[in-house]
GROMACS .gro file of C-alpha atoms in nm:
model
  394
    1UNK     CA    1  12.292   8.145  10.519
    2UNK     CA    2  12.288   8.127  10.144
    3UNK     CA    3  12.477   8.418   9.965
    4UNK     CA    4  12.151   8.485   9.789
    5UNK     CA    5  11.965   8.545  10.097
    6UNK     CA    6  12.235   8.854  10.146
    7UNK     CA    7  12.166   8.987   9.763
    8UNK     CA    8  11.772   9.037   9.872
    9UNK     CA    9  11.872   9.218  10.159
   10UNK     CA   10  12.067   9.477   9.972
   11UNK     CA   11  11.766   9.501   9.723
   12UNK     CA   12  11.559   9.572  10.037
   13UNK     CA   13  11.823   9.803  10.166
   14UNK     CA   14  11.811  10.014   9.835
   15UNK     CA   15  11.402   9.990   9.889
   16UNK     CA   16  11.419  10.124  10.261
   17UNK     CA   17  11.657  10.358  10.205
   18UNK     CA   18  11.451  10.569   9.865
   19UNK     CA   19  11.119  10.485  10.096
   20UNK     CA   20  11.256  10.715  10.422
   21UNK     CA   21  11.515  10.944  10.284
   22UNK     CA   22  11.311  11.148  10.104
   23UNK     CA   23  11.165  11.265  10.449
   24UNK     CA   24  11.460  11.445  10.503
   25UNK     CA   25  11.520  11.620  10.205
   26UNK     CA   26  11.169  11.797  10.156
   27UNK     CA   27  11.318  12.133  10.190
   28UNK     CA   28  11.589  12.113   9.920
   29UNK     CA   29  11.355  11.915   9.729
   30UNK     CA   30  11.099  12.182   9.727
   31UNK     CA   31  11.350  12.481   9.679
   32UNK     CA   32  11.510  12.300   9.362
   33UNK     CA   33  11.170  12.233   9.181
   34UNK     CA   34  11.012  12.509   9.305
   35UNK     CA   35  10.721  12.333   9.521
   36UNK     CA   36  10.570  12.374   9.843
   37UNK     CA   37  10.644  12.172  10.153
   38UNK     CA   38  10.301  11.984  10.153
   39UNK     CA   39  10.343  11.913   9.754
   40UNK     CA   40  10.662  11.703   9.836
   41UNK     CA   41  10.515  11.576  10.148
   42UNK     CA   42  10.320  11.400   9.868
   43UNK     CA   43  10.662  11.237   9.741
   44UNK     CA   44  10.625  11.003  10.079
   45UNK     CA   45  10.226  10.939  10.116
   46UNK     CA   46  10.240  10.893   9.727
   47UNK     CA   47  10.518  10.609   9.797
   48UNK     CA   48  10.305  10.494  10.018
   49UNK     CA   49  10.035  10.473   9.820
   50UNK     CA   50  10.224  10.312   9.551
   51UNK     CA   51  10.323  10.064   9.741
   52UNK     CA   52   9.940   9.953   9.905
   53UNK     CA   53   9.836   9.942   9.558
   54UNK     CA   54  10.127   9.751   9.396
   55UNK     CA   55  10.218   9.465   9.631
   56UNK     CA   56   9.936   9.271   9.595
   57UNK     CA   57   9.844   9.389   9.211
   58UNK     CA   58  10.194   9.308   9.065
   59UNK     CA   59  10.240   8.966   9.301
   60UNK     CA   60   9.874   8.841   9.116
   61UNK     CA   61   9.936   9.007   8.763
   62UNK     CA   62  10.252   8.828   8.732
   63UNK     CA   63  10.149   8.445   8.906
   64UNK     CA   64  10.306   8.276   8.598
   65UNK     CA   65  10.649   8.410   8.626
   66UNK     CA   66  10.939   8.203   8.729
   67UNK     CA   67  11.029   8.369   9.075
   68UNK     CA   68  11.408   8.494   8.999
   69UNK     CA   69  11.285   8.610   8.631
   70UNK     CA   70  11.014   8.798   8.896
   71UNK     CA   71  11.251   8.913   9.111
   72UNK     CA   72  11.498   9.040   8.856
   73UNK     CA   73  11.248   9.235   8.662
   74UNK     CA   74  11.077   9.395   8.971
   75UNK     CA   75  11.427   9.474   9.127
   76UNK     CA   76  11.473   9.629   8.735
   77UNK     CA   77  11.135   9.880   8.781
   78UNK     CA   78  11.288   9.945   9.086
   79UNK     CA   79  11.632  10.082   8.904
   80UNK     CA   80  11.434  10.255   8.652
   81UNK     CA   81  11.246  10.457   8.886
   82UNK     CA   82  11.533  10.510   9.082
   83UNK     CA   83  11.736  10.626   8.762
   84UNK     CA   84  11.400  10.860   8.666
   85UNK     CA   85  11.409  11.022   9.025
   86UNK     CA   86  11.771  11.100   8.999
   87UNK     CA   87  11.745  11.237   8.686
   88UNK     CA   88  11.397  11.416   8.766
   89UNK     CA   89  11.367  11.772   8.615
   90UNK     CA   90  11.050  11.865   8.749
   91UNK     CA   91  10.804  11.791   8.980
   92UNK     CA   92  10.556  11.554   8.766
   93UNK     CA   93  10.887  11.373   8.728
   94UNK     CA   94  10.985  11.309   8.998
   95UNK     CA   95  10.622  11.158   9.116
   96UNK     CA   96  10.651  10.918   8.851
   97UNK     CA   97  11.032  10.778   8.956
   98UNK     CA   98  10.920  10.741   9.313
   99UNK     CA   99  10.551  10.569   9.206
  100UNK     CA  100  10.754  10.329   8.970
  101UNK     CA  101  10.992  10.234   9.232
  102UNK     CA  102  10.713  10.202   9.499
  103UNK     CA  103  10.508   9.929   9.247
  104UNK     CA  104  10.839   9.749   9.268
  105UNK     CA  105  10.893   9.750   9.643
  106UNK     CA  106  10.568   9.593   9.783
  107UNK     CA  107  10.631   9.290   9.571
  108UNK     CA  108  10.999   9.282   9.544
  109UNK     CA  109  10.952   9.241   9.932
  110UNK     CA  110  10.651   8.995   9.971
  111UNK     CA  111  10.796   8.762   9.656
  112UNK     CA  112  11.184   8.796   9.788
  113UNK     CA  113  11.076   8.685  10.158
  114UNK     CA  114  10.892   8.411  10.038
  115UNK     CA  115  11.194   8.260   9.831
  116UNK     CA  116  11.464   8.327  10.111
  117UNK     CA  117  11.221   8.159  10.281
  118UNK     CA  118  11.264   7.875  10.073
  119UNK     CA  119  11.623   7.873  10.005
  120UNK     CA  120  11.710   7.756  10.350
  121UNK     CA  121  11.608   7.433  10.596
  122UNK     CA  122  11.237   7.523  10.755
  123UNK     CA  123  11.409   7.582  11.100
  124UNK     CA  124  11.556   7.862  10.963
  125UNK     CA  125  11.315   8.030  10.750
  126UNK     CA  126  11.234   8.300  11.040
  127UNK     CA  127  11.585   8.420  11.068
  128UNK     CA  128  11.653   8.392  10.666
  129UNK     CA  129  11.300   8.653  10.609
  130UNK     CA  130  11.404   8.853  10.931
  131UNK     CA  131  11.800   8.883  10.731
  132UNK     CA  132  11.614   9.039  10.418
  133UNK     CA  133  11.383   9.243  10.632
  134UNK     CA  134  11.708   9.390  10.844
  135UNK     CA  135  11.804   9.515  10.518
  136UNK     CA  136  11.560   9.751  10.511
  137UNK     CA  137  11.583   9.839  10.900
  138UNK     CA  138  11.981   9.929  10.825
  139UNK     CA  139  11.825  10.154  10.591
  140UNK     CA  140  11.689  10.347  10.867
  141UNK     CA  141  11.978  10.290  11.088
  142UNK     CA  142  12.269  10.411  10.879
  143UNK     CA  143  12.138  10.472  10.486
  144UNK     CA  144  11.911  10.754  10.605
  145UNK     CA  145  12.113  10.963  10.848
  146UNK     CA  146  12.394  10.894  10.534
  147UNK     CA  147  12.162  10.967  10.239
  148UNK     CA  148  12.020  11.291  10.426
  149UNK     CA  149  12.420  11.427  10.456
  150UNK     CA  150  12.476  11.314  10.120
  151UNK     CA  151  12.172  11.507  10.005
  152UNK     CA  152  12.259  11.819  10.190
  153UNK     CA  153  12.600  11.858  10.068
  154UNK     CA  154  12.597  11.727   9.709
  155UNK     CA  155  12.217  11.759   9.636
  156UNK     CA  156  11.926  11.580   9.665
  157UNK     CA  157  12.016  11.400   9.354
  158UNK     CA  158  12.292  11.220   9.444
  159UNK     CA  159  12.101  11.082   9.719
  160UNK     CA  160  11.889  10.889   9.445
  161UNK     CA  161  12.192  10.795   9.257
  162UNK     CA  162  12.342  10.645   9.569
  163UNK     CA  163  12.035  10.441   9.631
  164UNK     CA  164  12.050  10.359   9.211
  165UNK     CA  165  12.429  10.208   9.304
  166UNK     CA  166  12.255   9.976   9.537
  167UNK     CA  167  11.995   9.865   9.343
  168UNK     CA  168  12.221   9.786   9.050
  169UNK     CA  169  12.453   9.592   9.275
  170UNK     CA  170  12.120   9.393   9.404
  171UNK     CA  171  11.995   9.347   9.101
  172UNK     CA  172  12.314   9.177   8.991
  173UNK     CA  173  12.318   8.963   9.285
  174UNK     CA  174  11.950   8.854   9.223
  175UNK     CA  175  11.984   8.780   8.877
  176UNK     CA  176  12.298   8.575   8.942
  177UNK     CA  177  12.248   8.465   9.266
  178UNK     CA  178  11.882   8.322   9.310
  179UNK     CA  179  11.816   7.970   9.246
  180UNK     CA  180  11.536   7.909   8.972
  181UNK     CA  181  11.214   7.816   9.118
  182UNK     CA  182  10.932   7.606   8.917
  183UNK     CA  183  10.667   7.844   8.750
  184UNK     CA  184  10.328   7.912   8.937
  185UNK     CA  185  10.077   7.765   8.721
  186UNK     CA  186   9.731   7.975   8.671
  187UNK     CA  187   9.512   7.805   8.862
  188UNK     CA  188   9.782   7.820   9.132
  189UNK     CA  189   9.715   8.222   9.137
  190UNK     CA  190   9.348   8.183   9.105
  191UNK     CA  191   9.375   7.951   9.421
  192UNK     CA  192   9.582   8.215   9.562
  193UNK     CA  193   9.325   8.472   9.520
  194UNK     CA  194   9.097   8.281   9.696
  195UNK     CA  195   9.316   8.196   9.950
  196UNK     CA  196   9.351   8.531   9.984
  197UNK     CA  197   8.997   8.617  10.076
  198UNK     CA  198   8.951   8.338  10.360
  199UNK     CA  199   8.871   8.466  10.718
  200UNK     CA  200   9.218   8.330  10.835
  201UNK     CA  201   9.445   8.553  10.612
  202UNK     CA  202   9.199   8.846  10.651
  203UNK     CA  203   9.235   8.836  11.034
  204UNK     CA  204   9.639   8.803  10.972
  205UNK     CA  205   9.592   9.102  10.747
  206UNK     CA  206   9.385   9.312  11.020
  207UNK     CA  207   9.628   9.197  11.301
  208UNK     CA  208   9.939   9.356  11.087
  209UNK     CA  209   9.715   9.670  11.002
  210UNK     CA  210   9.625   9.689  11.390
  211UNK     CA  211   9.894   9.621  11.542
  212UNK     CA  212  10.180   9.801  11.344
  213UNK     CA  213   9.982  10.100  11.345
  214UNK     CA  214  10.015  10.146  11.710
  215UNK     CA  215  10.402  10.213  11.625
  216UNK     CA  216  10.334  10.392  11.365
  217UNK     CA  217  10.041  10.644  11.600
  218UNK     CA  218  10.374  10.677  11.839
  219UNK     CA  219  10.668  10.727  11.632
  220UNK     CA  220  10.548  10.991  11.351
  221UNK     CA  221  10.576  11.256  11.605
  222UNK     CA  222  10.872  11.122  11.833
  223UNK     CA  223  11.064  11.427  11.713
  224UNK     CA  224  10.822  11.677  11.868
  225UNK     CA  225  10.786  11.437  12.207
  226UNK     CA  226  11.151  11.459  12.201
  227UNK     CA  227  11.170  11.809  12.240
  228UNK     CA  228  10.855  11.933  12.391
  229UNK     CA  229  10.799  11.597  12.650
  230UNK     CA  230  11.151  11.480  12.729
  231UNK     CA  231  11.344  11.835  12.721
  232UNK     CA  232  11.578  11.740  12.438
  233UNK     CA  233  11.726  12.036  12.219
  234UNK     CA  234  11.556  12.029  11.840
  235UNK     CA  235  11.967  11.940  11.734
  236UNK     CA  236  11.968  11.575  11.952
  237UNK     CA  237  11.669  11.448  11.787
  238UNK     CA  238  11.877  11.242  11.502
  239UNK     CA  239  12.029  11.062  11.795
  240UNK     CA  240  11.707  11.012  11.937
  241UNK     CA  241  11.613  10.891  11.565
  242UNK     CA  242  11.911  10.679  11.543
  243UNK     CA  243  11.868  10.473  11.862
  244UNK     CA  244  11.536  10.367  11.740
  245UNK     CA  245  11.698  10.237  11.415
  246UNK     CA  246  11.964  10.057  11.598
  247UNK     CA  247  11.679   9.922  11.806
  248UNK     CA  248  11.487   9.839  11.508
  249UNK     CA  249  11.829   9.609  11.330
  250UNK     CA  250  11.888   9.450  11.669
  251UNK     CA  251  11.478   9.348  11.702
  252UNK     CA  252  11.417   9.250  11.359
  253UNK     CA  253  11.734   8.985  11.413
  254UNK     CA  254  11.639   8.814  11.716
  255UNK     CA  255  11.317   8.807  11.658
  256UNK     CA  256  11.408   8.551  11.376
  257UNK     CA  257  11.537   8.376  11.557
  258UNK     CA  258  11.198   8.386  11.816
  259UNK     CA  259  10.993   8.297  11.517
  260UNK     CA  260  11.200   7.963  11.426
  261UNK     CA  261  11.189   7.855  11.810
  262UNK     CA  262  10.781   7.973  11.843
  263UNK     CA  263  10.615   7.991  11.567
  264UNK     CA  264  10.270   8.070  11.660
  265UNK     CA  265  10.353   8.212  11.985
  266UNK     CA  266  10.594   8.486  11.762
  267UNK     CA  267  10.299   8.665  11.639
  268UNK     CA  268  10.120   8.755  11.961
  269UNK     CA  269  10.427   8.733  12.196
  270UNK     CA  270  10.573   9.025  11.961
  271UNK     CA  271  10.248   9.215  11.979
  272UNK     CA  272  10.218   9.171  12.340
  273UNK     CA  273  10.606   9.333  12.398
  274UNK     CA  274  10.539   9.624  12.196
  275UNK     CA  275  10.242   9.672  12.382
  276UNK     CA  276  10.395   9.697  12.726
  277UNK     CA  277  10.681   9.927  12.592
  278UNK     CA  278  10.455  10.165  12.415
  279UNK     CA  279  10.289  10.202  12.779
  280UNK     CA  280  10.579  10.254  12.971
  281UNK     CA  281  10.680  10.496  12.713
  282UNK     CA  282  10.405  10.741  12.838
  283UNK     CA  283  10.591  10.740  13.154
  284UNK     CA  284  10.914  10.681  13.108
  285UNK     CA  285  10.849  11.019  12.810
  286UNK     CA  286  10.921  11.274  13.097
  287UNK     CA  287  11.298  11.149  13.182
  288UNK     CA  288  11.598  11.209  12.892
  289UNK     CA  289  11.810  10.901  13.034
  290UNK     CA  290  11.453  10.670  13.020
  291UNK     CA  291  11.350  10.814  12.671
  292UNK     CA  292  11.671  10.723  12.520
  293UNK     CA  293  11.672  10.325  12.703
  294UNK     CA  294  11.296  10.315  12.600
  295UNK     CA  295  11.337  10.485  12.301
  296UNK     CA  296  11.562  10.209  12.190
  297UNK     CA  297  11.347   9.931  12.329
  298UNK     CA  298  11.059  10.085  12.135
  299UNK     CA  299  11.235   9.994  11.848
  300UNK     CA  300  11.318   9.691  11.878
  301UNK     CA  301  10.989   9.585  12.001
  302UNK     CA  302  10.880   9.741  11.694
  303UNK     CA  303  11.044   9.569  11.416
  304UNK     CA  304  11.051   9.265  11.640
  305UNK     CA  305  10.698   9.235  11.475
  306UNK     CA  306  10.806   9.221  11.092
  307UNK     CA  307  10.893   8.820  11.103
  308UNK     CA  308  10.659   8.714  11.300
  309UNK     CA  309  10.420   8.904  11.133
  310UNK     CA  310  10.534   8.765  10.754
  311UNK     CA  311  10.563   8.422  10.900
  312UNK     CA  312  10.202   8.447  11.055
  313UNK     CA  313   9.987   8.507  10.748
  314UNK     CA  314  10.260   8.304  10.510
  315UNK     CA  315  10.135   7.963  10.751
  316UNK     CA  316   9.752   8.093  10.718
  317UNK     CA  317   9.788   8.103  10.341
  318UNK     CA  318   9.915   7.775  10.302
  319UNK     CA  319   9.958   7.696   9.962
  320UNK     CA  320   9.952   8.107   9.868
  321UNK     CA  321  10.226   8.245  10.011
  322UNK     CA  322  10.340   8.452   9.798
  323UNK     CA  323  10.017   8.672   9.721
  324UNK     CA  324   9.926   8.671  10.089
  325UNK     CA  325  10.324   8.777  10.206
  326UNK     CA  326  10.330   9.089   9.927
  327UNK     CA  327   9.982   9.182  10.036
  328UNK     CA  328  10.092   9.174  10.408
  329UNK     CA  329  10.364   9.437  10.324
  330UNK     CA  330  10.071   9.665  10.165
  331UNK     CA  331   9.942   9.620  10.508
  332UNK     CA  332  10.213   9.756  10.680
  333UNK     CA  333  10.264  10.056  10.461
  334UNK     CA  334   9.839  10.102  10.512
  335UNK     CA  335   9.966  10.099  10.878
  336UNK     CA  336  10.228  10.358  10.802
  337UNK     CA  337   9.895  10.556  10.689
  338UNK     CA  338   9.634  10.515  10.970
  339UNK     CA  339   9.890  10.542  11.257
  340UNK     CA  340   9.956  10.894  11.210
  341UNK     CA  341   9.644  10.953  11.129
  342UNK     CA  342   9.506  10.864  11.479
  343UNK     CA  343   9.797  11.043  11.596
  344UNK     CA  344   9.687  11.349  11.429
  345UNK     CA  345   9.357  11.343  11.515
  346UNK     CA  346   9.402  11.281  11.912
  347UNK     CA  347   9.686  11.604  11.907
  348UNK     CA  348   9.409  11.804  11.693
  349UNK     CA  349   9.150  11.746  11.970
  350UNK     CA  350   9.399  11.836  12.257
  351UNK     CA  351   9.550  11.537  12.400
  352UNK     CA  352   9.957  11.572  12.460
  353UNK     CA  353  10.219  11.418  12.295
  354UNK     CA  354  10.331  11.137  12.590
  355UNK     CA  355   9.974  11.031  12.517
  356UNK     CA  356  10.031  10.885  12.205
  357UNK     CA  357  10.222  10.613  12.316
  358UNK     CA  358   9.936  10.522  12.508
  359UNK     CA  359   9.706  10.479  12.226
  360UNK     CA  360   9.933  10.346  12.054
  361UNK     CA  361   9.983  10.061  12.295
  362UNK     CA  362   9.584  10.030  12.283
  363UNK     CA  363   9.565  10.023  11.898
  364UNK     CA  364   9.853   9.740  11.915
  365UNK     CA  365   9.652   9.541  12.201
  366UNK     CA  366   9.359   9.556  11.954
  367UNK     CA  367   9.617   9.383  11.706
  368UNK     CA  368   9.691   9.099  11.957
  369UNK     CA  369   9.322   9.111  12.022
  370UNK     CA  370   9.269   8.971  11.656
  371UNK     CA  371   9.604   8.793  11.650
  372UNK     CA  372   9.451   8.531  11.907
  373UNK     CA  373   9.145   8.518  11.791
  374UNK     CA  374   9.296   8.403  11.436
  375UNK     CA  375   9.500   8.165  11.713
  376UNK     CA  376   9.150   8.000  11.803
  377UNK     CA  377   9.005   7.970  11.517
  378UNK     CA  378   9.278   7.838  11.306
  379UNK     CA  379   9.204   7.586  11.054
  380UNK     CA  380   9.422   7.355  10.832
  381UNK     CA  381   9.463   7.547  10.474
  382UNK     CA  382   9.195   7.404  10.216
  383UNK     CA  383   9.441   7.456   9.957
  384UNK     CA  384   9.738   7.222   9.858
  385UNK     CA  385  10.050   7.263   9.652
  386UNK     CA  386  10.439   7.156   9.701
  387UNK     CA  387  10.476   7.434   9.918
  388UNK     CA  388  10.242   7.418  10.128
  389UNK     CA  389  10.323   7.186  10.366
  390UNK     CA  390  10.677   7.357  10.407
  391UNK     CA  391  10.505   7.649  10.527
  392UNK     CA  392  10.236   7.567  10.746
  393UNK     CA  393  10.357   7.593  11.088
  394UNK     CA  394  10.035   7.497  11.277
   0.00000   0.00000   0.00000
């Protein structure tokens, strides 16, 4: 795998890690500026936010740019909102670090898949997108739990200058490291655009919205099913935490190498897994030693969706790509949104915690619902360009 590959997976470490840390260091982030809990709360869904709204934006604003000179100067935002947050001195400040860096991450991410991707033969291109994606699940394996003890001990500001380290080093790496790529013309991005819009890539889009969002219904209040559904103590919940980011690494990787071997099957066979897990999970909730094996599985299944996922709408897009990859990732943070929104509203009506992972499993069925529909009606892309044909799998 090329070295370069490597340098966009520490980029997307530094970007998991500022996404997810944040959660947990609300408390001494709203002691030190003087804030409620809900009014850093808004540190994350802003994120969020930032990131739905700048994936696709930035990825069409910026069609012209040569893709490293792209990379560079979004992994460079990135930095500078990293250096802001670190150096935040109020509140208002703070929000604007963490919105600058989130513009950067959804189309750091779409653009850098798309040209690891294309740095390596096409019977590798699932494992070389799953290697930058695992960057971001080690985030949540070991930069979190890390970041969160760094934060605790030496404030929540050296968290953000340990994830401003990373970036640096990444941004190095990308600047140095990533081939050159020929320039998107403009009538490349306008074809893009309309690419963009075709039923195709819309039912990708809905599949990744649907689907992911039946983790995302589950997980958000795994802590609370931990304690009040499975019997653990309120103290062995970061283990609980931590198996499903080991799960998530060890899914992400293989199911690279699932995507190379299967290409369209990846996409509905991943959807289909988490399915069943998230439905034995309702069970399996009321047993510690079954939580912890299904906990694990959970998130493997999860993450086991990422490449597939990418790899799905990149071969719908045909000759766009790169639009349709960073606007996929806005997808999966819109996920992040609705999930635990559903989540919410079942608990709010009465419904108990195990039962979650059954509507989640129901939310992700819907996802493989539309995932084989888009199977049936798939169509040769009406667009054509030099990449196209390396990319379209069906």
């Amino acid at each position: 795998m090329p070295i370069a590959v490597f340098a966009l997976a520490l980029c997307a470490f530094a970007i998991g890690l500022t996404e997810f840390v944040v959660a947990g260091l609300l408390p001494d982030i709203a002691t030190d500026l003087h804030v409620s809990i809900p009014a850093a709360g808004l540190l994350v869904s802003g994120y969020a936010l930032g990131v739905v709204i700048g994936a696709p934006l930035l990825t069409a604003l910026t069609g012209g740019v040569e893709r490293r000179r792209l990379l560079t100067g979004l992994m460079g935002l990135f930095l500078a909102g990293s250096i802001v947050s670190a150096l935040a001195s109020g509140y208002a400040v703070l929000m604007i670090g963490r919105l600058a860096a989130a513009l950067a991450h959804g189309a750091f991410m779409g653009v850098g898949i798309v040209a690891a991707a294309e740095m390596v033969p096409e019977a590798r291109r699932g494992r070389a997108m799953s290697l930058v994606i695992s960057g971001a699940t080690l985030a949540t394996v070991l930069g979190v739990p890390m970041g969160t003890l760094v934060g605790q001990h030496l404030g929540w500001r050296a968290t953000f200058w340990v994830v401003t380290v990373c970036a640096a080093v990444g941004f190095a790496g990308v600047a140095t490291l990533v081939p050159r790529a020929a320039r998107r013309a403009a009538g490349n991005l306008r074809t893009e655009l309309t690419t963009l819009r075709q039923r195709p890539v819309l039912l990708a889009l809905l599949t990744t919205v649907l689907g992911f969002g039946g983790v995302m219904t589950s997980y958000t209040y795994i802590a609370e099913m931990a304690t009040r559904v499975s019997g653990f103590a309120s103290t062995s919940v970061i283990w609980i935490t931590m198996l499903f980011g080991l799960g998530t690494f060890v899914g992400n990787l293989l199911s690279g190498r699932f995507t190379d071997r299967y290409p369209r099957a990846a996409a509905p066979g991943s959807l289909a897994l988490l399915a069943l897990v998230l439905a034995v999970f309702t069970l399996t909730s009321h047993d510690k030693t079954a939580t912890c094996v299904t906990v694990f599985l959970f998130g493997a299944a999860a993450f086991g969706t990422l490449a597939p996922l990418q790899m799905a709408i990149m071969a719908k897009a045909g000759a766009a790509p790169t639009l349709a990859s960073a606007t996929n990732v806005a997808a999966f943070n819109l996920a992040n949104t609705v999930g635990p929104l559903l989540g919410g509203a079942l608990l709010s009506v009465g419904f108990g915690y195990a039962t979650l992972n059954l509507a989640g499993a129901l939310f992700t069925l819907l996802g493989l619902s539309v995932a084989l529909r888009g199977l049936a009606t798939d169509r040769p892309a009406t667009a054509a360009a030099p990449v196209a044909d390396d990319l379209v799998l069906a």
